[in-house]
Amino acid sequence: MTRHYSALSVLKEGMRGQKGWAQAWRSPQPAKRYAVVIIGGGGQGLATAYYLAKTHGVKRIVVIERGWLGGGNTGRNTTAIRSNYYYPESTELYDLSLRLYETLGRDLNYNIMLSQRGMMQIVSSPGEMEMAARQVNAMQLNGVQAELLDRAEVQRRVPIYNYAPDARYPVYGAIFQARAGIARHDAVAWGYARAADALGVDIIQQCEVQGFVVEGGRCVGVQTSRGEIRADRVGMAVAGSSGVMAEKAGFRLPITSYTLQACVSEPVKPIFDTVLVSPMTGAYVSQSDKGEMVIGGGLDRVPSYGQRGNLPQLETVLSGVLEMFPIFRQLRLLRQWGGTVDVTPDSSPIFGESPLPGLYINGGWGTGGFKAIPAGGTLFAHILASGGHHPISAPFDLNRFRTGHLLDEAAGAGIAH
Amino acid sequence: MQLFTCPFCGPRPETEFHFGGDAGNARPGAEASATDWTDYLFFRHNRKGVAREIWMHLSCREAFLMERDTVTHAVTATHALGSEA
Ligand SMILES: Cc1cc2nc3c(=O)[nH]c(=O)nc-3n(C[C@H](O)[C@H](O)[C@H](O)COP(=O)(O)OP(=O)(O)OC[C@H]3O[C@@H](n4cnc5c(N)ncnc54)[C@H](O)[C@@H]3O)c2cc1C
Ligand SMILES: [Zn+2]
């Protein structure tokens, strides 16, 4: 059976009728007991399992997913990867992630189709231009390369944008991070799953966690649709379901679940080679390798677990896109969908031990946790292996909402969420 | 476009409304502990399914109570605020 992916193995297997490929991961029966149970087979949960096995040498790890791998937000996201944040704490986290992404395809032996095509954030007034300069300076002080582009340079790089004299939001310039880009979302989930499985991690799909086993005030396992599973430590990375899990564990979180929706156009020939966001129109666009325009925007304004998205927000985003790119007026929409995202008051994630000892949280990623999968997995693995924080995860402890040390990245997130 | 029923103005488009948080999340007094205070400010029930929430109709600026399902989005009742919030 061929396990390693390479040009040579594709050639060899091609000559043998593609019959010799090993399964990418097993589907074993869950055991009664593990060292670590991870709830949620999205990118965050799968990456955590991989780094727990790889970096910390932990044996007997299980990932429990109620649906299919990446079927939550990981497989629904618009895959923008960037580290253009404002605060040093956020930069440490998101730039670690970007650096890990840069070698991830090789590390996992899985093509995640990373394309560092840069990300451009349009600036639409002189006042905003000053704030943009401040943002670029902050990024550079934090050691992340960024450029402030003037109008002529934006026009040179993205000629199809709306530069009309009567444009609703004129272009004054843009913030540009050249290392930003996109990757293939399914491949990130599948790549981590396959590499974790190769290190002995059990991945159980179609298995729902329905409650926690608590003894002496400590979480010692989970009740699932396939029986009780015990563990020394339990980690949850369930994104939009964080509130549901917290209720079962007997505490509340500073998280509200909202729908974030996205859509793609029919595929067209390459016309647009960066990721572009306009905070004023509230929309962002990139072109996929297949040629579709991948379109996203802000949250639906109604808290929801509906995973679909409402019409007013879709209308806002699409009218924003047409304002930005009048040339897209003739494009037809192919698909629209929504995911349930876990939004925190300061737009920053939550890491660490929960109010129920033995249960640990990786969540609160809201609208931006795909870019953070490699770092989120690295840090959560450290927490689950050691029981304590990594220096980079410490500022993101749940306790910040008690002490007041919020990391308000709403402004740094580009889109007003 | 979904219609929400303002108890004062009747059915209006959802875009005229603003979510105000869990019903029953009463503002603590000045002497509240840091835990009670931050519970009030940040910690949420975030219920999946039937929820009781405070909403504001931005057109008339009245806050009211709405019972709705956060999965199906079906609204079962809206009430003017009385003592229950
Ligand atoms: C439309 C959209 C666009 C986005 N765009 C971007 C973007 O451009 N860039 C970016 O960085 N981020 C983006 N995001 C956010 C990003 O997708 C998420 O932050 C990220 O995928 C979170 O990963 P996760 O593994 O925590 O969550 P998920 O991928 O949602 O995984 C959680 C998993 O937990 C499982 N689960 C839940 N409850 C249970 C249970 N009881 N038992 C067992 N399993 C359970 C779910 O089925 C799910 O598979 C976007 C999100 C959406 C919805
Ligand atoms: Zn009204």
Coordinates of C-alpha atoms and ligand atoms in Angstrom, one line a residue:
Chain A
M1 CA 0.0 0.0 0.0
T2 CA 1.3 3.5 -0.9
R3 CA 1.2 5.9 2.0
H4 CA 3.6 8.7 1.0
Y5 CA 2.4 11.3 -1.5
S6 CA 4.9 12.4 -4.1
A7 CA 5.2 12.9 -7.9
L8 CA 6.9 9.5 -8.0
S9 CA 4.1 7.7 -6.1
V10 CA 1.5 9.3 -8.2
L11 CA 3.3 8.1 -11.3
K12 CA 3.7 4.5 -9.9
E13 CA 0.1 4.3 -8.7
G14 CA -1.0 5.7 -12.1
M15 CA 0.6 2.7 -13.8
R16 CA -1.1 0.3 -11.4
G17 CA -4.5 1.7 -11.9
Q18 CA -4.6 3.8 -8.7
K19 CA -5.5 0.6 -6.7
G20 CA -2.6 0.7 -4.2
W21 CA -3.3 3.8 -2.2
A22 CA -3.6 3.2 1.5
Q23 CA -6.6 4.7 3.3
A24 CA -5.8 8.3 4.5
W25 CA -7.0 7.5 8.1
R26 CA -8.6 4.5 9.9
S27 CA -12.1 4.5 11.4
P28 CA -11.4 2.5 14.6
Q29 CA -13.9 1.5 17.3
P30 CA -13.5 3.9 20.2
A31 CA -11.6 2.5 23.2
K32 CA -12.9 2.9 26.8
R33 CA -10.1 5.1 28.0
Y34 CA -7.6 7.5 26.5
A35 CA -4.9 9.9 27.8
V36 CA -6.6 12.8 25.9
V37 CA -10.1 13.2 24.4
I38 CA -10.5 16.0 21.9
I39 CA -14.1 17.0 21.1
G40 CA -14.5 18.4 17.6
G41 CA -12.9 17.2 14.3
G42 CA -12.4 20.6 12.8
G43 CA -9.0 22.1 12.0
Q44 CA -8.4 23.1 15.5
G45 CA -9.2 19.7 17.1
L46 CA -7.3 17.7 14.4
A47 CA -4.2 20.0 14.6
T48 CA -4.2 19.7 18.4
A49 CA -4.2 15.9 18.1
Y50 CA -1.4 15.9 15.6
Y51 CA 0.9 18.2 17.7
L52 CA 0.0 16.3 20.9
A53 CA 1.3 13.1 19.3
K54 CA 4.1 14.7 17.3
T55 CA 5.6 17.3 19.6
H56 CA 4.7 15.9 23.0
G57 CA 4.8 12.2 22.2
V58 CA 1.4 11.6 23.9
K59 CA 0.0 8.1 23.2
R60 CA -3.7 7.2 23.2
I61 CA -5.4 10.3 21.8
V62 CA -8.9 10.4 20.4
V63 CA -10.7 13.0 18.3
I64 CA -14.5 12.7 18.5
E65 CA -16.5 14.4 15.7
R66 CA -20.3 14.3 15.6
G67 CA -20.5 14.8 11.8
W68 CA -17.6 14.5 9.4
L69 CA -14.1 16.0 9.5
G70 CA -14.1 19.7 8.6
G71 CA -17.9 19.7 8.3
G72 CA -18.1 22.6 10.8
N73 CA -16.6 26.0 10.1
T74 CA -13.3 24.6 8.8
G75 CA -15.0 23.3 5.6
R76 CA -17.2 26.4 5.3
N77 CA -14.7 29.2 5.5
T78 CA -13.2 31.5 2.9
T79 CA -9.7 30.5 3.8
A80 CA -8.1 34.0 4.2
I81 CA -4.8 33.6 6.1
R82 CA -3.0 36.6 7.4
S83 CA -1.3 38.1 10.5
N84 CA -2.1 41.8 10.2
Y85 CA -3.2 42.3 13.8
Y86 CA -2.6 45.2 16.0
Y87 CA -1.7 44.0 19.5
P88 CA 1.7 42.2 20.1
E89 CA -0.2 39.3 21.8
S90 CA -2.3 38.7 18.7
T91 CA 0.7 39.0 16.4
E92 CA 2.6 36.4 18.3
L93 CA -0.3 34.0 17.9
Y94 CA -1.3 34.7 14.3
D95 CA 2.2 35.1 12.9
L96 CA 3.3 31.8 14.5
S97 CA 0.3 30.3 12.6
L98 CA 1.3 31.9 9.3
R99 CA 4.9 30.7 9.7
L100 CA 3.7 27.2 10.4
Y101 CA 1.4 27.3 7.4
E102 CA 4.4 28.2 5.2
T103 CA 5.9 24.7 5.7
L104 CA 2.7 22.8 6.5
G105 CA 2.3 21.1 3.2
R106 CA 5.8 19.5 3.6
D107 CA 5.4 18.8 7.3
L108 CA 2.1 16.9 6.7
N109 CA 3.1 15.4 3.3
Y110 CA -0.3 16.8 2.1
N111 CA -0.8 19.6 -0.5
I112 CA -2.7 22.3 1.3
M113 CA -2.5 24.5 -1.7
L114 CA -1.1 27.5 0.2
S115 CA -1.0 30.6 -2.1
Q116 CA 0.7 33.6 -0.6
R117 CA -0.9 36.1 -2.9
G118 CA -1.1 38.9 -0.4
M119 CA -4.0 40.7 1.3
M120 CA -5.1 44.2 0.5
Q121 CA -7.2 46.3 2.8
I122 CA -8.7 49.2 1.0
V123 CA -8.6 52.6 2.7
S124 CA -11.4 55.0 1.7
S125 CA -10.8 58.4 3.4
P126 CA -7.9 60.6 4.5
G127 CA -8.8 60.0 8.2
E128 CA -8.7 56.2 7.6
M129 CA -5.4 56.6 5.8
E130 CA -3.9 57.9 9.1
M131 CA -5.3 54.9 10.9
A132 CA -3.9 52.7 8.2
A133 CA -0.4 54.2 8.7
R134 CA -0.7 53.5 12.4
Q135 CA -1.7 49.9 11.7
V136 CA 1.2 49.4 9.3
N137 CA 3.6 50.9 11.9
A138 CA 2.2 48.6 14.6
M139 CA 2.7 45.6 12.5
Q140 CA 6.2 46.5 11.6
L141 CA 7.0 47.2 15.3
N142 CA 5.6 43.7 16.0
G143 CA 8.0 42.3 13.4
V144 CA 5.5 41.6 10.7
Q145 CA 6.2 43.0 7.2
A146 CA 3.5 45.3 5.9
E147 CA 3.2 48.1 3.4
L148 CA 1.0 51.2 3.0
L149 CA 0.1 51.5 -0.7
D150 CA -1.0 54.8 -2.3
R151 CA -4.0 55.0 -4.7
A152 CA -1.8 54.7 -7.8
E153 CA -0.2 51.5 -6.5
V154 CA -3.5 50.0 -5.7
Q155 CA -4.7 50.9 -9.1
R156 CA -1.7 49.3 -10.7
R157 CA -2.1 46.1 -8.7
V158 CA -5.9 45.7 -8.9
P159 CA -7.0 47.4 -12.1
I160 CA -10.5 46.0 -12.0
Y161 CA -11.5 47.8 -8.7
N162 CA -13.9 50.8 -8.9
Y163 CA -11.8 54.0 -9.3
A164 CA -14.7 56.0 -10.7
P165 CA -14.8 59.7 -9.6
D166 CA -18.3 59.1 -8.2
A167 CA -17.5 55.8 -6.4
R168 CA -19.3 55.6 -3.1
Y169 CA -16.1 54.7 -1.3
P170 CA -13.1 56.2 -3.1
V171 CA -9.7 54.6 -2.9
Y172 CA -7.1 56.5 -1.0
G173 CA -4.7 53.6 -0.6
A174 CA -4.4 50.2 1.1
I175 CA -2.7 48.2 3.8
F176 CA -0.9 45.3 2.2
Q177 CA 0.5 42.1 3.8
A178 CA 2.4 40.2 1.1
R179 CA 2.7 37.0 3.1
A180 CA -1.0 36.7 3.5
G181 CA -3.0 34.4 1.2
I182 CA -5.4 31.5 1.0
A183 CA -5.2 27.7 1.3
R184 CA -7.5 24.8 0.7
H185 CA -9.7 24.3 3.8
D186 CA -10.5 20.6 3.4
A187 CA -6.9 19.8 2.7
V188 CA -5.9 21.4 6.0
A189 CA -8.4 19.3 8.0
W190 CA -7.6 16.1 6.0
G191 CA -3.8 16.7 6.1
Y192 CA -3.8 17.0 9.9
A193 CA -6.2 14.0 10.2
R194 CA -4.0 11.8 8.0
A195 CA -0.8 12.8 9.8
A196 CA -2.4 12.4 13.2
D197 CA -3.7 9.0 12.3
A198 CA -0.2 7.9 11.1
L199 CA 1.0 8.8 14.6
G200 CA -1.6 6.5 16.2
V201 CA -4.4 9.0 16.9
D202 CA -7.9 7.5 16.8
I203 CA -10.4 9.6 14.8
I204 CA -14.0 8.8 15.4
Q205 CA -16.6 10.4 13.2
Q206 CA -20.4 10.2 13.5
C207 CA -20.1 10.2 17.3
E208 CA -21.6 13.0 19.3
V209 CA -20.4 14.1 22.8
Q210 CA -23.6 14.4 24.8
G211 CA -22.3 15.1 28.3
F212 CA -19.3 15.0 30.6
V213 CA -18.3 12.4 33.2
V214 CA -17.6 14.4 36.4
E215 CA -16.1 12.8 39.5
G216 CA -15.0 14.7 42.6
G217 CA -15.7 18.0 40.8
R218 CA -13.3 17.0 37.9
C219 CA -14.0 16.1 34.3
V220 CA -12.8 12.6 33.8
G221 CA -14.4 11.7 30.5
V222 CA -17.3 12.2 28.1
Q223 CA -20.6 10.5 27.4
T224 CA -21.0 10.0 23.7
S225 CA -23.6 8.5 21.3
R226 CA -21.3 5.5 21.3
G227 CA -20.8 5.1 25.0
E228 CA -18.7 6.5 27.8
I229 CA -15.1 7.4 27.0
R230 CA -12.7 8.3 29.9
A231 CA -9.6 10.4 29.7
D232 CA -7.0 12.1 31.9
R233 CA -7.7 15.4 30.1
V234 CA -10.6 16.5 27.9
G235 CA -10.2 19.3 25.3
M236 CA -13.0 20.9 23.4
A237 CA -12.6 22.7 20.1
V238 CA -16.3 22.9 19.0
A239 CA -16.5 26.5 17.7
G240 CA -20.2 27.5 17.4
S241 CA -21.2 24.7 19.7
S242 CA -19.1 26.1 22.6
G243 CA -22.1 27.4 24.4
V244 CA -23.9 24.1 24.2
M245 CA -20.9 22.2 25.6
A246 CA -20.5 24.8 28.3
E247 CA -24.1 24.4 29.4
K248 CA -23.6 20.6 29.7
A249 CA -20.4 21.2 31.8
G250 CA -22.3 23.7 34.0
F251 CA -20.7 27.0 33.2
R252 CA -21.2 30.0 30.8
L253 CA -18.8 31.5 28.4
P254 CA -18.3 35.0 27.0
I255 CA -19.3 33.6 23.6
T256 CA -22.4 34.3 21.3
S257 CA -23.0 32.1 18.3
Y258 CA -23.8 33.9 15.1
T259 CA -24.1 32.9 11.5
L260 CA -21.3 34.0 9.2
Q261 CA -22.1 33.4 5.5
A262 CA -20.2 33.2 2.3
C263 CA -20.8 32.6 -1.3
V264 CA -19.0 31.8 -4.6
S265 CA -19.7 32.9 -8.1
E266 CA -19.5 30.7 -11.2
P267 CA -15.9 30.1 -12.3
V268 CA -14.2 32.5 -14.7
K269 CA -10.7 32.9 -16.0
P270 CA -8.0 34.4 -13.7
I271 CA -8.7 38.1 -13.3
F272 CA -7.8 38.9 -9.7
D273 CA -4.7 37.7 -7.9
T274 CA -4.9 38.9 -4.3
V275 CA -7.3 38.8 -1.4
L276 CA -9.1 42.2 -1.1
V277 CA -11.2 43.5 1.7
S278 CA -13.0 46.8 2.0
P279 CA -14.0 47.7 5.6
M280 CA -16.4 50.3 4.2
T281 CA -18.4 48.0 2.0
G282 CA -18.1 45.2 4.5
A283 CA -17.1 42.6 1.9
Y284 CA -14.0 40.7 0.9
V285 CA -13.1 38.7 -2.2
S286 CA -10.5 36.3 -3.6
Q287 CA -10.5 34.1 -6.6
S288 CA -10.2 30.4 -6.1
D289 CA -7.9 28.1 -8.1
K290 CA -11.1 26.9 -9.8
G291 CA -11.8 30.4 -10.9
E292 CA -14.8 31.2 -8.6
M293 CA -15.0 34.5 -6.8
V294 CA -15.0 33.6 -3.1
I295 CA -17.0 36.3 -1.3
G296 CA -17.5 36.9 2.4
G297 CA -18.4 39.7 4.7
G298 CA -19.7 40.5 8.2
L299 CA -21.9 38.5 10.6
D300 CA -25.6 38.2 10.3
R301 CA -26.9 40.4 13.1
V302 CA -29.2 37.8 14.6
P303 CA -27.6 35.3 17.1
S304 CA -28.2 31.9 15.5
Y305 CA -27.3 28.2 15.3
G306 CA -29.0 27.9 12.0
Q307 CA -25.9 27.4 9.7
R308 CA -27.6 29.1 6.7
G309 CA -27.5 32.9 6.7
N310 CA -30.2 35.5 6.1
L311 CA -31.0 37.5 3.1
P312 CA -30.3 41.1 4.3
Q313 CA -26.7 40.3 5.1
L314 CA -26.2 38.6 1.7
E315 CA -27.6 41.6 0.0
T316 CA -25.3 44.0 1.9
V317 CA -22.2 41.9 1.0
L318 CA -23.1 41.5 -2.6
S319 CA -24.0 45.1 -3.1
G320 CA -20.6 45.9 -1.5
V321 CA -18.9 43.6 -3.9
L322 CA -20.5 45.2 -6.9
E323 CA -19.6 48.6 -5.6
M324 CA -16.0 47.4 -5.4
F325 CA -15.9 45.5 -8.7
P326 CA -18.5 46.7 -11.1
I327 CA -17.1 44.2 -13.6
F328 CA -18.6 41.4 -11.5
R329 CA -22.1 42.6 -12.2
Q330 CA -22.7 39.9 -14.8
L331 CA -21.4 37.0 -12.7
R332 CA -23.9 34.5 -11.5
L333 CA -23.8 33.1 -7.9
L334 CA -23.2 29.4 -7.7
R335 CA -23.5 28.6 -4.0
Q336 CA -24.2 30.4 -0.7
W337 CA -23.8 28.9 2.8
G338 CA -23.4 29.7 6.5
G339 CA -21.4 28.5 9.5
T340 CA -22.1 29.0 13.2
V341 CA -19.2 31.1 14.5
D342 CA -18.3 31.6 18.2
V343 CA -17.9 35.3 18.7
T344 CA -16.2 36.8 21.8
P345 CA -16.7 40.4 23.0
D346 CA -13.0 41.3 22.1
S347 CA -12.8 39.2 18.9
S348 CA -9.9 37.2 20.3
P349 CA -9.9 33.4 21.0
I350 CA -10.1 31.6 24.4
F351 CA -7.5 29.1 25.5
G352 CA -7.0 27.2 28.8
E353 CA -8.7 25.3 31.5
S354 CA -12.4 25.8 31.8
P355 CA -14.3 26.4 35.1
L356 CA -14.7 22.6 35.2
P357 CA -11.2 21.2 36.1
G358 CA -10.0 18.7 33.7
L359 CA -11.9 20.2 30.8
Y360 CA -9.9 22.6 28.5
I361 CA -11.1 25.1 25.9
N362 CA -9.9 26.1 22.5
G363 CA -12.6 28.3 21.1
G364 CA -13.9 31.8 20.5
W365 CA -12.3 32.0 17.1
G366 CA -15.3 33.6 15.7
T367 CA -14.8 34.7 12.1
G368 CA -11.0 34.1 11.9
G369 CA -9.9 30.8 13.2
F370 CA -8.9 29.0 10.0
K371 CA -5.7 31.1 9.7
A372 CA -5.0 30.1 13.3
I373 CA -5.3 26.4 13.0
P374 CA -1.6 25.5 13.1
A375 CA -0.9 27.8 16.0
G376 CA -4.1 26.9 17.8
G377 CA -3.3 23.3 17.5
T378 CA 0.3 23.8 18.7
L379 CA -0.8 25.9 21.8
F380 CA -3.7 23.7 22.7
A381 CA -1.5 20.6 22.5
H382 CA 0.9 22.3 24.9
I383 CA -1.9 23.0 27.3
L384 CA -3.4 19.5 27.1
A385 CA 0.1 17.9 27.5
S386 CA 1.3 20.1 30.4
G387 CA -2.0 21.3 32.0
G388 CA -0.7 24.8 31.9
H389 CA -0.3 27.7 29.4
H390 CA 2.2 28.3 26.7
P391 CA 3.6 31.9 26.9
I392 CA 1.7 32.7 23.7
S393 CA -1.6 31.3 24.8
A394 CA -1.5 32.8 28.4
P395 CA -3.0 36.2 27.4
F396 CA -5.9 34.4 25.8
D397 CA -7.0 32.7 29.0
L398 CA -10.7 32.9 29.9
N399 CA -9.7 34.8 33.0
R400 CA -9.1 37.9 31.0
F401 CA -12.8 38.6 31.1
R402 CA -12.6 38.7 34.9
T403 CA -9.4 40.8 35.1
G404 CA -10.3 43.2 32.3
H405 CA -7.2 42.4 30.2
L406 CA -9.2 42.2 27.0
L407 CA -7.5 42.0 23.6
D408 CA -9.8 44.0 21.5
E409 CA -8.9 43.1 18.0
A410 CA -12.3 44.2 16.5
A411 CA -10.4 47.0 14.7
G412 CA -7.6 44.8 13.5
A413 CA -9.9 42.2 12.0
G414 CA -10.6 44.3 8.9
I415 CA -14.3 43.7 8.8
A416 CA -16.5 45.2 11.4
H417 CA -17.8 42.1 13.2
Chain B
M1 CA -36.3 39.1 5.0
Q2 CA -37.7 38.0 8.3
L3 CA -40.3 40.1 10.1
F4 CA -40.1 40.6 13.9
T5 CA -43.2 42.0 15.7
C6 CA -42.4 45.1 17.7
P7 CA -45.0 45.2 20.6
F8 CA -45.5 48.9 19.8
C9 CA -45.2 49.1 16.0
G10 CA -46.2 45.7 14.7
P11 CA -44.4 43.5 12.2
R12 CA -41.2 45.2 10.8
P13 CA -38.1 43.9 8.9
E14 CA -35.4 42.2 11.0
T15 CA -32.9 44.9 9.9
E16 CA -34.7 47.4 12.1
F17 CA -33.9 45.5 15.2
H18 CA -30.9 45.2 17.5
F19 CA -30.0 42.2 19.7
G20 CA -29.7 43.2 23.4
G21 CA -28.7 40.0 25.1
D22 CA -30.2 37.4 27.4
A23 CA -33.5 38.3 29.2
G24 CA -33.1 38.3 32.9
N25 CA -29.5 39.6 32.9
A26 CA -30.1 42.3 35.4
R27 CA -27.5 45.0 36.0
P28 CA -25.9 44.4 39.4
G29 CA -25.7 47.1 42.0
A30 CA -22.6 49.3 42.6
E31 CA -21.4 47.0 45.4
A32 CA -21.4 43.9 43.1
S33 CA -18.3 41.6 43.2
A34 CA -16.0 41.5 40.2
T35 CA -17.4 38.1 39.3
D36 CA -21.0 39.2 39.4
W37 CA -20.1 42.3 37.4
T38 CA -18.1 40.4 34.7
D39 CA -20.9 37.7 34.6
Y40 CA -23.3 40.5 33.7
L41 CA -21.0 42.1 31.2
F42 CA -19.6 39.2 29.3
F43 CA -20.9 35.7 30.2
R44 CA -23.8 34.4 28.1
H45 CA -26.3 31.5 28.0
N46 CA -26.0 31.4 24.2
R47 CA -28.8 28.9 24.1
K48 CA -29.4 26.6 21.1
G49 CA -33.1 26.3 20.6
V50 CA -35.7 28.3 22.6
A51 CA -34.3 31.5 24.0
R52 CA -35.7 34.6 25.8
E53 CA -33.9 37.7 24.7
I54 CA -34.0 41.5 24.9
W55 CA -34.2 43.2 21.5
M56 CA -34.5 46.9 20.6
H57 CA -36.7 48.2 17.8
L58 CA -34.3 50.9 16.5
S59 CA -37.1 52.8 14.8
C60 CA -39.1 53.5 18.0
R61 CA -36.2 52.9 20.4
E62 CA -38.2 50.6 22.6
A63 CA -36.6 47.5 24.2
F64 CA -38.8 44.4 24.5
L65 CA -38.7 40.7 25.2
M66 CA -38.6 38.2 22.3
E67 CA -39.0 34.4 22.6
R68 CA -37.6 32.7 19.6
D69 CA -35.8 29.6 18.5
T70 CA -32.1 30.2 17.6
V71 CA -32.0 27.2 15.2
T72 CA -35.3 27.6 13.2
H73 CA -35.5 31.4 13.8
A74 CA -39.2 31.0 14.5
V75 CA -40.5 33.7 16.8
T76 CA -43.1 32.5 19.3
A77 CA -43.8 35.7 21.2
T78 CA -42.8 39.3 21.8
H79 CA -43.8 41.3 24.9
A80 CA -43.4 44.8 26.1
L81 CA -41.0 44.8 29.1
G82 CA -42.6 44.4 32.5
S83 CA -41.0 43.2 35.7
E84 CA -39.7 39.9 34.2
A85 CA -36.6 41.4 32.6
Ligands
LIG1 C1 -18.4 31.6 6.1 C2 -17.2 31.6 7.0 C3 -16.0 32.2 6.5 C4 -14.9 32.2 7.3 N1 -13.7 32.8 6.7 C5 -12.6 32.7 7.4 C6 -11.4 33.2 6.8 O1 -11.4 33.7 5.6 N2 -10.2 33.1 7.5 C7 -10.2 32.5 8.7 O2 -9.1 32.5 9.3 N3 -11.3 32.0 9.3 C8 -12.5 32.1 8.7 N4 -13.6 31.6 9.3 C9 -13.6 31.1 10.6 C10 -13.0 29.7 10.7 O3 -13.7 28.9 9.7 C11 -13.2 29.1 12.0 O4 -12.7 30.0 13.1 C12 -12.4 27.8 12.2 O5 -12.6 26.9 11.1 C13 -12.6 27.1 13.5 O6 -12.1 25.8 13.5 P1 -12.6 24.8 14.6 O7 -11.9 23.6 14.4 O8 -12.5 25.5 15.9 O9 -14.2 24.7 14.3 P2 -15.0 23.7 13.4 O10 -14.3 23.5 12.1 O11 -16.4 24.3 13.3 O12 -15.0 22.4 14.1 C14 -15.7 22.1 15.3 C15 -16.3 20.7 15.2 O13 -16.9 20.3 16.4 C16 -17.9 19.4 16.1 N5 -18.8 19.3 17.2 C17 -19.6 20.2 17.7 N6 -20.3 19.7 18.8 C18 -19.9 18.5 18.9 C19 -20.3 17.4 19.8 N7 -21.2 17.6 20.8 N8 -19.7 16.2 19.7 C20 -18.7 16.0 18.7 N9 -18.4 16.9 17.9 C21 -18.9 18.2 17.9 C22 -18.5 20.0 14.9 O14 -19.3 19.1 14.1 C23 -17.3 20.6 14.1 O15 -16.9 19.7 13.1 C24 -14.8 31.6 8.5 C25 -16.0 31.0 9.0 C26 -17.2 30.9 8.2 C27 -18.4 30.2 8.8
ZN2 ZN -41.3 49.7 17.5

